[in-house]
């Protein structure tokens, strides 16, 4: 009985010593002995790595989304601003076109009114019945007085004689010289005081005779509104009133 108990004790001690030795050799609990160590550590590391990757991926995706959103908003704002500017320019152009059309319509209406109701001509009649000598004498004095101090001074007799010979109002050519060149002061061609085509002349006598004869053949006996429209199309209304005013002074 004692011997059996001793044997059991020895076995128990051996087992205990073996287990202790195992613990001591491992420096603590030998998890490998329980089938846990490597698999648990490996799983923890994998989870940690996965979490790290997921975290980095999330940060990058968030950053990309933020940048994408910022770019999209900027483009949208630029598009809106561009459209607003285009609309503003279009509105200004439409308003300008409307104003120009209104001005053009008013000018056209005014031209129609003037054409159908030309200004009245207040000129005393030129009396050709007095005879050539009396006619030239009277109009030479009046034209010389009008041209005094100008480059055309002293040409009254030339104007009066040309007017008699061509049956033209003797005031018309001298008055046109004032409208076109300030009585010969600013001729655009030599001795051309009337803006008469592209002609130049050798002297005042040649120029005056040519101009008065041209008035008779193309424009008529005296100034008219239709003659002004033909003589100076771009500015006929002003031309008419200015020339008529000068004729009234002679």
PDB file of N, CA, C and O in Angstrom, residues 183-248:
ATOM      1  N   UNK A 183     -14.922 132.319 -99.897  1.00  0.00           N
ATOM      2  CA  UNK A 183     -14.659 133.290-100.971  1.00  0.00           C
ATOM      3  C   UNK A 183     -13.249 133.144-101.551  1.00  0.00           C
ATOM      4  O   UNK A 183     -12.548 134.124-101.798  1.00  0.00           O
ATOM      5  N   UNK A 184     -12.854 131.894-101.774  1.00  0.00           N
ATOM      6  CA  UNK A 184     -11.574 131.627-102.419  1.00  0.00           C
ATOM      7  C   UNK A 184     -10.404 131.532-101.477  1.00  0.00           C
ATOM      8  O   UNK A 184      -9.262 131.341-101.923  1.00  0.00           O
ATOM      9  N   UNK A 185     -10.629 131.613-100.174  1.00  0.00           N
ATOM     10  CA  UNK A 185      -9.519 131.593 -99.211  1.00  0.00           C
ATOM     11  C   UNK A 185      -8.927 130.198 -99.032  1.00  0.00           C
ATOM     12  O   UNK A 185      -7.727 130.054 -98.736  1.00  0.00           O
ATOM     13  N   UNK A 186      -9.735 129.154 -99.198  1.00  0.00           N
ATOM     14  CA  UNK A 186      -9.258 127.778 -98.969  1.00  0.00           C
ATOM     15  C   UNK A 186      -9.673 126.882-100.140  1.00  0.00           C
ATOM     16  O   UNK A 186     -10.440 125.946 -99.978  1.00  0.00           O
ATOM     17  N   UNK A 187      -9.160 127.158-101.286  1.00  0.00           N
ATOM     18  CA  UNK A 187      -9.464 126.363-102.487  1.00  0.00           C
ATOM     19  C   UNK A 187      -8.741 125.012-102.432  1.00  0.00           C
ATOM     20  O   UNK A 187      -7.557 124.955-102.099  1.00  0.00           O
ATOM     21  N   UNK A 188      -9.441 123.941-102.775  1.00  0.00           N
ATOM     22  CA  UNK A 188      -8.792 122.622-102.737  1.00  0.00           C
ATOM     23  C   UNK A 188      -7.996 122.361-104.013  1.00  0.00           C
ATOM     24  O   UNK A 188      -7.144 121.468-104.058  1.00  0.00           O
ATOM     25  N   UNK A 189      -8.260 123.138-105.087  1.00  0.00           N
ATOM     26  CA  UNK A 189      -7.472 123.121-106.314  1.00  0.00           C
ATOM     27  C   UNK A 189      -7.294 124.568-106.777  1.00  0.00           C
ATOM     28  O   UNK A 189      -8.092 125.445-106.412  1.00  0.00           O
ATOM     29  N   UNK A 190      -6.278 124.857-107.571  1.00  0.00           N
ATOM     30  CA  UNK A 190      -6.010 126.252-107.987  1.00  0.00           C
ATOM     31  C   UNK A 190      -7.235 126.946-108.590  1.00  0.00           C
ATOM     32  O   UNK A 190      -7.848 126.440-109.526  1.00  0.00           O
ATOM     33  N   UNK A 191      -7.582 128.066-108.011  1.00  0.00           N
ATOM     34  CA  UNK A 191      -8.675 128.932-108.460  1.00  0.00           C
ATOM     35  C   UNK A 191     -10.044 128.230-108.480  1.00  0.00           C
ATOM     36  O   UNK A 191     -10.977 128.724-109.114  1.00  0.00           O
ATOM     37  N   UNK A 192     -10.141 127.119-107.770  1.00  0.00           N
ATOM     38  CA  UNK A 192     -11.436 126.428-107.692  1.00  0.00           C
ATOM     39  C   UNK A 192     -12.057 126.746-106.332  1.00  0.00           C
ATOM     40  O   UNK A 192     -11.806 126.062-105.341  1.00  0.00           O
ATOM     41  N   UNK A 193     -12.867 127.805-106.310  1.00  0.00           N
ATOM     42  CA  UNK A 193     -13.461 128.262-105.052  1.00  0.00           C
ATOM     43  C   UNK A 193     -14.833 127.664-104.789  1.00  0.00           C
ATOM     44  O   UNK A 193     -15.490 128.022-103.811  1.00  0.00           O
ATOM     45  N   UNK A 194     -15.298 126.712-105.615  1.00  0.00           N
ATOM     46  CA  UNK A 194     -16.683 126.231-105.540  1.00  0.00           C
ATOM     47  C   UNK A 194     -16.787 124.721-105.330  1.00  0.00           C
ATOM     48  O   UNK A 194     -17.881 124.173-105.409  1.00  0.00           O
ATOM     49  N   UNK A 195     -15.654 124.042-105.083  1.00  0.00           N
ATOM     50  CA  UNK A 195     -15.696 122.589-104.976  1.00  0.00           C
ATOM     51  C   UNK A 195     -16.207 121.971-106.264  1.00  0.00           C
ATOM     52  O   UNK A 195     -16.945 120.983-106.245  1.00  0.00           O
ATOM     53  N   UNK A 196     -15.804 122.539-107.363  1.00  0.00           N
ATOM     54  CA  UNK A 196     -16.351 122.190-108.676  1.00  0.00           C
ATOM     55  C   UNK A 196     -15.612 120.976-109.252  1.00  0.00           C
ATOM     56  O   UNK A 196     -14.600 121.083-109.925  1.00  0.00           O
ATOM     57  N   UNK A 197     -16.139 119.801-108.994  1.00  0.00           N
ATOM     58  CA  UNK A 197     -15.531 118.571-109.506  1.00  0.00           C
ATOM     59  C   UNK A 197     -14.086 118.438-109.090  1.00  0.00           C
ATOM     60  O   UNK A 197     -13.723 118.645-107.929  1.00  0.00           O
ATOM     61  N   UNK A 198     -13.244 118.112-110.061  1.00  0.00           N
ATOM     62  CA  UNK A 198     -11.799 117.998-109.809  1.00  0.00           C
ATOM     63  C   UNK A 198     -11.040 118.968-110.701  1.00  0.00           C
ATOM     64  O   UNK A 198      -9.936 118.681-111.163  1.00  0.00           O
ATOM     65  N   UNK A 199     -11.658 120.122-110.943  1.00  0.00           N
ATOM     66  CA  UNK A 199     -11.092 121.087-111.893  1.00  0.00           C
ATOM     67  C   UNK A 199     -10.140 122.065-111.221  1.00  0.00           C
ATOM     68  O   UNK A 199     -10.343 122.472-110.079  1.00  0.00           O
ATOM     69  N   UNK A 200      -9.109 122.427-111.935  1.00  0.00           N
ATOM     70  CA  UNK A 200      -8.238 123.525-111.535  1.00  0.00           C
ATOM     71  C   UNK A 200      -8.204 124.510-112.701  1.00  0.00           C
ATOM     72  O   UNK A 200      -8.422 124.132-113.861  1.00  0.00           O
ATOM     73  N   UNK A 201      -7.925 125.782-112.386  1.00  0.00           N
ATOM     74  CA  UNK A 201      -8.000 126.825-113.412  1.00  0.00           C
ATOM     75  C   UNK A 201      -6.729 127.670-113.390  1.00  0.00           C
ATOM     76  O   UNK A 201      -5.955 127.648-112.436  1.00  0.00           O
ATOM     77  N   UNK A 202      -6.579 128.451-114.473  1.00  0.00           N
ATOM     78  CA  UNK A 202      -5.383 129.293-114.588  1.00  0.00           C
ATOM     79  C   UNK A 202      -5.556 130.645-113.912  1.00  0.00           C
ATOM     80  O   UNK A 202      -4.577 131.278-113.507  1.00  0.00           O
ATOM     81  N   UNK A 203      -6.810 131.113-113.807  1.00  0.00           N
ATOM     82  CA  UNK A 203      -7.079 132.413-113.200  1.00  0.00           C
ATOM     83  C   UNK A 203      -8.542 132.478-112.771  1.00  0.00           C
ATOM     84  O   UNK A 203      -9.335 131.572-113.068  1.00  0.00           O
ATOM     85  N   UNK A 204      -8.893 133.563-112.060  1.00  0.00           N
ATOM     86  CA  UNK A 204     -10.264 133.704-111.553  1.00  0.00           C
ATOM     87  C   UNK A 204     -11.279 133.893-112.690  1.00  0.00           C
ATOM     88  O   UNK A 204     -12.392 133.371-112.620  1.00  0.00           O
ATOM     89  N   UNK A 205     -10.910 134.592-113.714  1.00  0.00           N
ATOM     90  CA  UNK A 205     -11.854 134.834-114.809  1.00  0.00           C
ATOM     91  C   UNK A 205     -12.276 133.521-115.481  1.00  0.00           C
ATOM     92  O   UNK A 205     -13.466 133.292-115.736  1.00  0.00           O
ATOM     93  N   UNK A 206     -11.297 132.679-115.775  1.00  0.00           N
ATOM     94  CA  UNK A 206     -11.603 131.368-116.367  1.00  0.00           C
ATOM     95  C   UNK A 206     -12.488 130.552-115.425  1.00  0.00           C
ATOM     96  O   UNK A 206     -13.463 129.924-115.850  1.00  0.00           O
ATOM     97  N   UNK A 207     -12.130 130.557-114.142  1.00  0.00           N
ATOM     98  CA  UNK A 207     -12.870 129.769-113.165  1.00  0.00           C
ATOM     99  C   UNK A 207     -14.309 130.254-113.021  1.00  0.00           C
ATOM    100  O   UNK A 207     -15.256 129.451-112.992  1.00  0.00           O
ATOM    101  N   UNK A 208     -14.514 131.572-112.922  1.00  0.00           N
ATOM    102  CA  UNK A 208     -15.860 132.134-112.722  1.00  0.00           C
ATOM    103  C   UNK A 208     -16.744 131.822-113.931  1.00  0.00           C
ATOM    104  O   UNK A 208     -17.894 131.379-113.777  1.00  0.00           O
ATOM    105  N   UNK A 209     -16.258 132.044-115.128  1.00  0.00           N
ATOM    106  CA  UNK A 209     -17.046 131.774-116.332  1.00  0.00           C
ATOM    107  C   UNK A 209     -17.427 130.297-116.449  1.00  0.00           C
ATOM    108  O   UNK A 209     -18.549 129.962-116.831  1.00  0.00           O
ATOM    109  N   UNK A 210     -16.499 129.403-116.106  1.00  0.00           N
ATOM    110  CA  UNK A 210     -16.781 127.963-116.154  1.00  0.00           C
ATOM    111  C   UNK A 210     -17.845 127.586-115.132  1.00  0.00           C
ATOM    112  O   UNK A 210     -18.776 126.812-115.428  1.00  0.00           O
ATOM    113  N   UNK A 211     -17.723 128.126-113.925  1.00  0.00           N
ATOM    114  CA  UNK A 211     -18.675 127.770-112.873  1.00  0.00           C
ATOM    115  C   UNK A 211     -20.076 128.286-113.169  1.00  0.00           C
ATOM    116  O   UNK A 211     -21.060 127.545-113.030  1.00  0.00           O
ATOM    117  N   UNK A 212     -20.207 129.531-113.584  1.00  0.00           N
ATOM    118  CA  UNK A 212     -21.530 130.103-113.857  1.00  0.00           C
ATOM    119  C   UNK A 212     -22.200 129.369-115.018  1.00  0.00           C
ATOM    120  O   UNK A 212     -23.400 129.066-114.968  1.00  0.00           O
ATOM    121  N   UNK A 213     -21.449 129.050-116.056  1.00  0.00           N
ATOM    122  CA  UNK A 213     -21.999 128.285-117.177  1.00  0.00           C
ATOM    123  C   UNK A 213     -22.446 126.895-116.717  1.00  0.00           C
ATOM    124  O   UNK A 213     -23.478 126.370-117.155  1.00  0.00           O
ATOM    125  N   UNK A 214     -21.675 126.283-115.804  1.00  0.00           N
ATOM    126  CA  UNK A 214     -22.044 124.964-115.275  1.00  0.00           C
ATOM    127  C   UNK A 214     -23.320 125.018-114.456  1.00  0.00           C
ATOM    128  O   UNK A 214     -24.157 124.100-114.525  1.00  0.00           O
ATOM    129  N   UNK A 215     -23.500 126.082-113.674  1.00  0.00           N
ATOM    130  CA  UNK A 215     -24.737 126.241-112.912  1.00  0.00           C
ATOM    131  C   UNK A 215     -25.943 126.299-113.854  1.00  0.00           C
ATOM    132  O   UNK A 215     -26.977 125.663-113.608  1.00  0.00           O
ATOM    133  N   UNK A 216     -25.803 127.068-114.921  1.00  0.00           N
ATOM    134  CA  UNK A 216     -26.911 127.229-115.862  1.00  0.00           C
ATOM    135  C   UNK A 216     -27.288 125.905-116.525  1.00  0.00           C
ATOM    136  O   UNK A 216     -28.478 125.595-116.696  1.00  0.00           O
ATOM    137  N   UNK A 217     -26.299 125.109-116.896  1.00  0.00           N
ATOM    138  CA  UNK A 217     -26.570 123.876-117.645  1.00  0.00           C
ATOM    139  C   UNK A 217     -26.997 122.705-116.768  1.00  0.00           C
ATOM    140  O   UNK A 217     -27.704 121.806-117.225  1.00  0.00           O
ATOM    141  N   UNK A 218     -26.599 122.705-115.499  1.00  0.00           N
ATOM    142  CA  UNK A 218     -26.859 121.538-114.631  1.00  0.00           C
ATOM    143  C   UNK A 218     -27.862 121.829-113.514  1.00  0.00           C
ATOM    144  O   UNK A 218     -28.688 120.979-113.175  1.00  0.00           O
ATOM    145  N   UNK A 219     -27.838 123.033-112.945  1.00  0.00           N
ATOM    146  CA  UNK A 219     -28.612 123.302-111.729  1.00  0.00           C
ATOM    147  C   UNK A 219     -29.750 124.312-111.905  1.00  0.00           C
ATOM    148  O   UNK A 219     -30.594 124.428-111.023  1.00  0.00           O
ATOM    149  N   UNK A 220     -29.768 125.067-112.969  1.00  0.00           N
ATOM    150  CA  UNK A 220     -30.877 125.974-113.190  1.00  0.00           C
ATOM    151  C   UNK A 220     -30.532 127.436-113.001  1.00  0.00           C
ATOM    152  O   UNK A 220     -29.368 127.811-112.827  1.00  0.00           O
ATOM    153  N   UNK A 221     -31.594 128.261-113.005  1.00  0.00           N
ATOM    154  CA  UNK A 221     -31.431 129.719-112.992  1.00  0.00           C
ATOM    155  C   UNK A 221     -30.947 130.259-111.640  1.00  0.00           C
ATOM    156  O   UNK A 221     -30.134 131.179-111.583  1.00  0.00           O
ATOM    157  N   UNK A 222     -31.452 129.688-110.552  1.00  0.00           N
ATOM    158  CA  UNK A 222     -31.077 130.173-109.222  1.00  0.00           C
ATOM    159  C   UNK A 222     -31.139 129.027-108.224  1.00  0.00           C
ATOM    160  O   UNK A 222     -31.486 127.885-108.579  1.00  0.00           O
ATOM    161  N   UNK A 223     -30.833 129.310-106.992  1.00  0.00           N
ATOM    162  CA  UNK A 223     -30.782 128.272-105.966  1.00  0.00           C
ATOM    163  C   UNK A 223     -32.167 127.672-105.724  1.00  0.00           C
ATOM    164  O   UNK A 223     -33.177 128.384-105.696  1.00  0.00           O
ATOM    165  N   UNK A 224     -32.208 126.356-105.566  1.00  0.00           N
ATOM    166  CA  UNK A 224     -33.423 125.632-105.179  1.00  0.00           C
ATOM    167  C   UNK A 224     -32.996 124.517-104.219  1.00  0.00           C
ATOM    168  O   UNK A 224     -31.804 124.159-104.150  1.00  0.00           O
ATOM    169  N   UNK A 225     -33.964 123.968-103.529  1.00  0.00           N
ATOM    170  CA  UNK A 225     -33.633 122.897-102.589  1.00  0.00           C
ATOM    171  C   UNK A 225     -33.171 121.652-103.340  1.00  0.00           C
ATOM    172  O   UNK A 225     -32.253 120.957-102.914  1.00  0.00           O
ATOM    173  N   UNK A 226     -33.790 121.369-104.466  1.00  0.00           N
ATOM    174  CA  UNK A 226     -33.381 120.201-105.255  1.00  0.00           C
ATOM    175  C   UNK A 226     -31.977 120.404-105.826  1.00  0.00           C
ATOM    176  O   UNK A 226     -31.197 119.447-105.937  1.00  0.00           O
ATOM    177  N   UNK A 227     -31.645 121.654-106.187  1.00  0.00           N
ATOM    178  CA  UNK A 227     -30.291 121.931-106.677  1.00  0.00           C
ATOM    179  C   UNK A 227     -29.267 121.707-105.571  1.00  0.00           C
ATOM    180  O   UNK A 227     -28.171 121.179-105.819  1.00  0.00           O
ATOM    181  N   UNK A 228     -29.630 122.091-104.339  1.00  0.00           N
ATOM    182  CA  UNK A 228     -28.729 121.868-103.199  1.00  0.00           C
ATOM    183  C   UNK A 228     -28.514 120.378-102.966  1.00  0.00           C
ATOM    184  O   UNK A 228     -27.382 119.937-102.671  1.00  0.00           O
ATOM    185  N   UNK A 229     -29.571 119.575-103.094  1.00  0.00           N
ATOM    186  CA  UNK A 229     -29.445 118.133-102.921  1.00  0.00           C
ATOM    187  C   UNK A 229     -28.515 117.518-103.961  1.00  0.00           C
ATOM    188  O   UNK A 229     -27.803 116.550-103.682  1.00  0.00           O
ATOM    189  N   UNK A 230     -28.520 118.083-105.139  1.00  0.00           N
ATOM    190  CA  UNK A 230     -27.657 117.588-106.204  1.00  0.00           C
ATOM    191  C   UNK A 230     -26.219 118.096-106.044  1.00  0.00           C
ATOM    192  O   UNK A 230     -25.259 117.363-106.285  1.00  0.00           O
ATOM    193  N   UNK A 231     -26.078 119.354-105.655  1.00  0.00           N
ATOM    194  CA  UNK A 231     -24.748 119.974-105.564  1.00  0.00           C
ATOM    195  C   UNK A 231     -23.952 119.420-104.381  1.00  0.00           C
ATOM    196  O   UNK A 231     -22.744 119.178-104.495  1.00  0.00           O
ATOM    197  N   UNK A 232     -24.624 119.220-103.256  1.00  0.00           N
ATOM    198  CA  UNK A 232     -23.915 118.752-102.049  1.00  0.00           C
ATOM    199  C   UNK A 232     -24.740 117.687-101.333  1.00  0.00           C
ATOM    200  O   UNK A 232     -25.317 117.940-100.270  1.00  0.00           O
ATOM    201  N   UNK A 233     -24.821 116.478-101.900  1.00  0.00           N
ATOM    202  CA  UNK A 233     -25.673 115.420-101.328  1.00  0.00           C
ATOM    203  C   UNK A 233     -25.419 115.098 -99.852  1.00  0.00           C
ATOM    204  O   UNK A 233     -26.379 114.902 -99.108  1.00  0.00           O
ATOM    205  N   UNK A 234     -24.168 115.055 -99.388  1.00  0.00           N
ATOM    206  CA  UNK A 234     -23.965 114.650 -97.988  1.00  0.00           C
ATOM    207  C   UNK A 234     -24.510 115.651 -96.971  1.00  0.00           C
ATOM    208  O   UNK A 234     -24.815 115.270 -95.845  1.00  0.00           O
ATOM    209  N   UNK A 235     -24.607 116.921 -97.365  1.00  0.00           N
ATOM    210  CA  UNK A 235     -24.969 117.946 -96.375  1.00  0.00           C
ATOM    211  C   UNK A 235     -25.811 119.037 -97.034  1.00  0.00           C
ATOM    212  O   UNK A 235     -25.608 120.226 -96.804  1.00  0.00           O
ATOM    213  N   UNK A 236     -26.759 118.603 -97.843  1.00  0.00           N
ATOM    214  CA  UNK A 236     -27.482 119.556 -98.690  1.00  0.00           C
ATOM    215  C   UNK A 236     -28.316 120.563 -97.903  1.00  0.00           C
ATOM    216  O   UNK A 236     -28.460 121.720 -98.314  1.00  0.00           O
ATOM    217  N   UNK A 237     -28.870 120.156 -96.766  1.00  0.00           N
ATOM    218  CA  UNK A 237     -29.725 121.078 -96.020  1.00  0.00           C
ATOM    219  C   UNK A 237     -28.910 122.268 -95.505  1.00  0.00           C
ATOM    220  O   UNK A 237     -29.328 123.423 -95.653  1.00  0.00           O
ATOM    221  N   UNK A 238     -27.766 121.982 -94.902  1.00  0.00           N
ATOM    222  CA  UNK A 238     -26.891 123.045 -94.420  1.00  0.00           C
ATOM    223  C   UNK A 238     -26.353 123.871 -95.595  1.00  0.00           C
ATOM    224  O   UNK A 238     -26.270 125.110 -95.513  1.00  0.00           O
ATOM    225  N   UNK A 239     -25.988 123.180 -96.660  1.00  0.00           N
ATOM    226  CA  UNK A 239     -25.473 123.873 -97.845  1.00  0.00           C
ATOM    227  C   UNK A 239     -26.518 124.853 -98.386  1.00  0.00           C
ATOM    228  O   UNK A 239     -26.207 125.991 -98.711  1.00  0.00           O
ATOM    229  N   UNK A 240     -27.752 124.392 -98.446  1.00  0.00           N
ATOM    230  CA  UNK A 240     -28.837 125.236 -98.966  1.00  0.00           C
ATOM    231  C   UNK A 240     -29.032 126.486 -98.099  1.00  0.00           C
ATOM    232  O   UNK A 240     -29.055 127.613 -98.605  1.00  0.00           O
ATOM    233  N   UNK A 241     -29.168 126.278 -96.804  1.00  0.00           N
ATOM    234  CA  UNK A 241     -29.440 127.412 -95.920  1.00  0.00           C
ATOM    235  C   UNK A 241     -28.273 128.391 -95.888  1.00  0.00           C
ATOM    236  O   UNK A 241     -28.467 129.625 -95.873  1.00  0.00           O
ATOM    237  N   UNK A 242     -27.031 127.885 -95.890  1.00  0.00           N
ATOM    238  CA  UNK A 242     -25.857 128.759 -95.858  1.00  0.00           C
ATOM    239  C   UNK A 242     -25.736 129.573 -97.139  1.00  0.00           C
ATOM    240  O   UNK A 242     -25.482 130.794 -97.100  1.00  0.00           O
ATOM    241  N   UNK A 243     -25.915 128.920 -98.268  1.00  0.00           N
ATOM    242  CA  UNK A 243     -25.779 129.618 -99.550  1.00  0.00           C
ATOM    243  C   UNK A 243     -26.897 130.640 -99.744  1.00  0.00           C
ATOM    244  O   UNK A 243     -26.651 131.772-100.209  1.00  0.00           O
ATOM    245  N   UNK A 244     -28.111 130.253 -99.375  1.00  0.00           N
ATOM    246  CA  UNK A 244     -29.237 131.184 -99.495  1.00  0.00           C
ATOM    247  C   UNK A 244     -29.016 132.416 -98.622  1.00  0.00           C
ATOM    248  O   UNK A 244     -29.272 133.557 -99.045  1.00  0.00           O
ATOM    249  N   UNK A 245     -28.507 132.188 -97.420  1.00  0.00           N
ATOM    250  CA  UNK A 245     -28.251 133.306 -96.520  1.00  0.00           C
ATOM    251  C   UNK A 245     -27.237 134.284 -97.118  1.00  0.00           C
ATOM    252  O   UNK A 245     -27.388 135.508 -96.984  1.00  0.00           O
ATOM    253  N   UNK A 246     -26.192 133.741 -97.765  1.00  0.00           N
ATOM    254  CA  UNK A 246     -25.190 134.586 -98.387  1.00  0.00           C
ATOM    255  C   UNK A 246     -25.768 135.349 -99.587  1.00  0.00           C
ATOM    256  O   UNK A 246     -25.442 136.525 -99.804  1.00  0.00           O
ATOM    257  N   UNK A 247     -26.606 134.689-100.335  1.00  0.00           N
ATOM    258  CA  UNK A 247     -27.228 135.357-101.499  1.00  0.00           C
ATOM    259  C   UNK A 247     -28.086 136.538-101.043  1.00  0.00           C
ATOM    260  O   UNK A 247     -28.131 137.582-101.709  1.00  0.00           O
ATOM    261  N   UNK A 248     -28.730 136.373 -99.890  1.00  0.00           N
ATOM    262  CA  UNK A 248     -29.571 137.458 -99.373  1.00  0.00           C
ATOM    263  C   UNK A 248     -28.753 138.664 -98.933  1.00  0.00           C
ATOM    264  O   UNK A 248     -29.270 139.783 -98.830  1.00  0.00           O
TER     265      UNK A 248
END
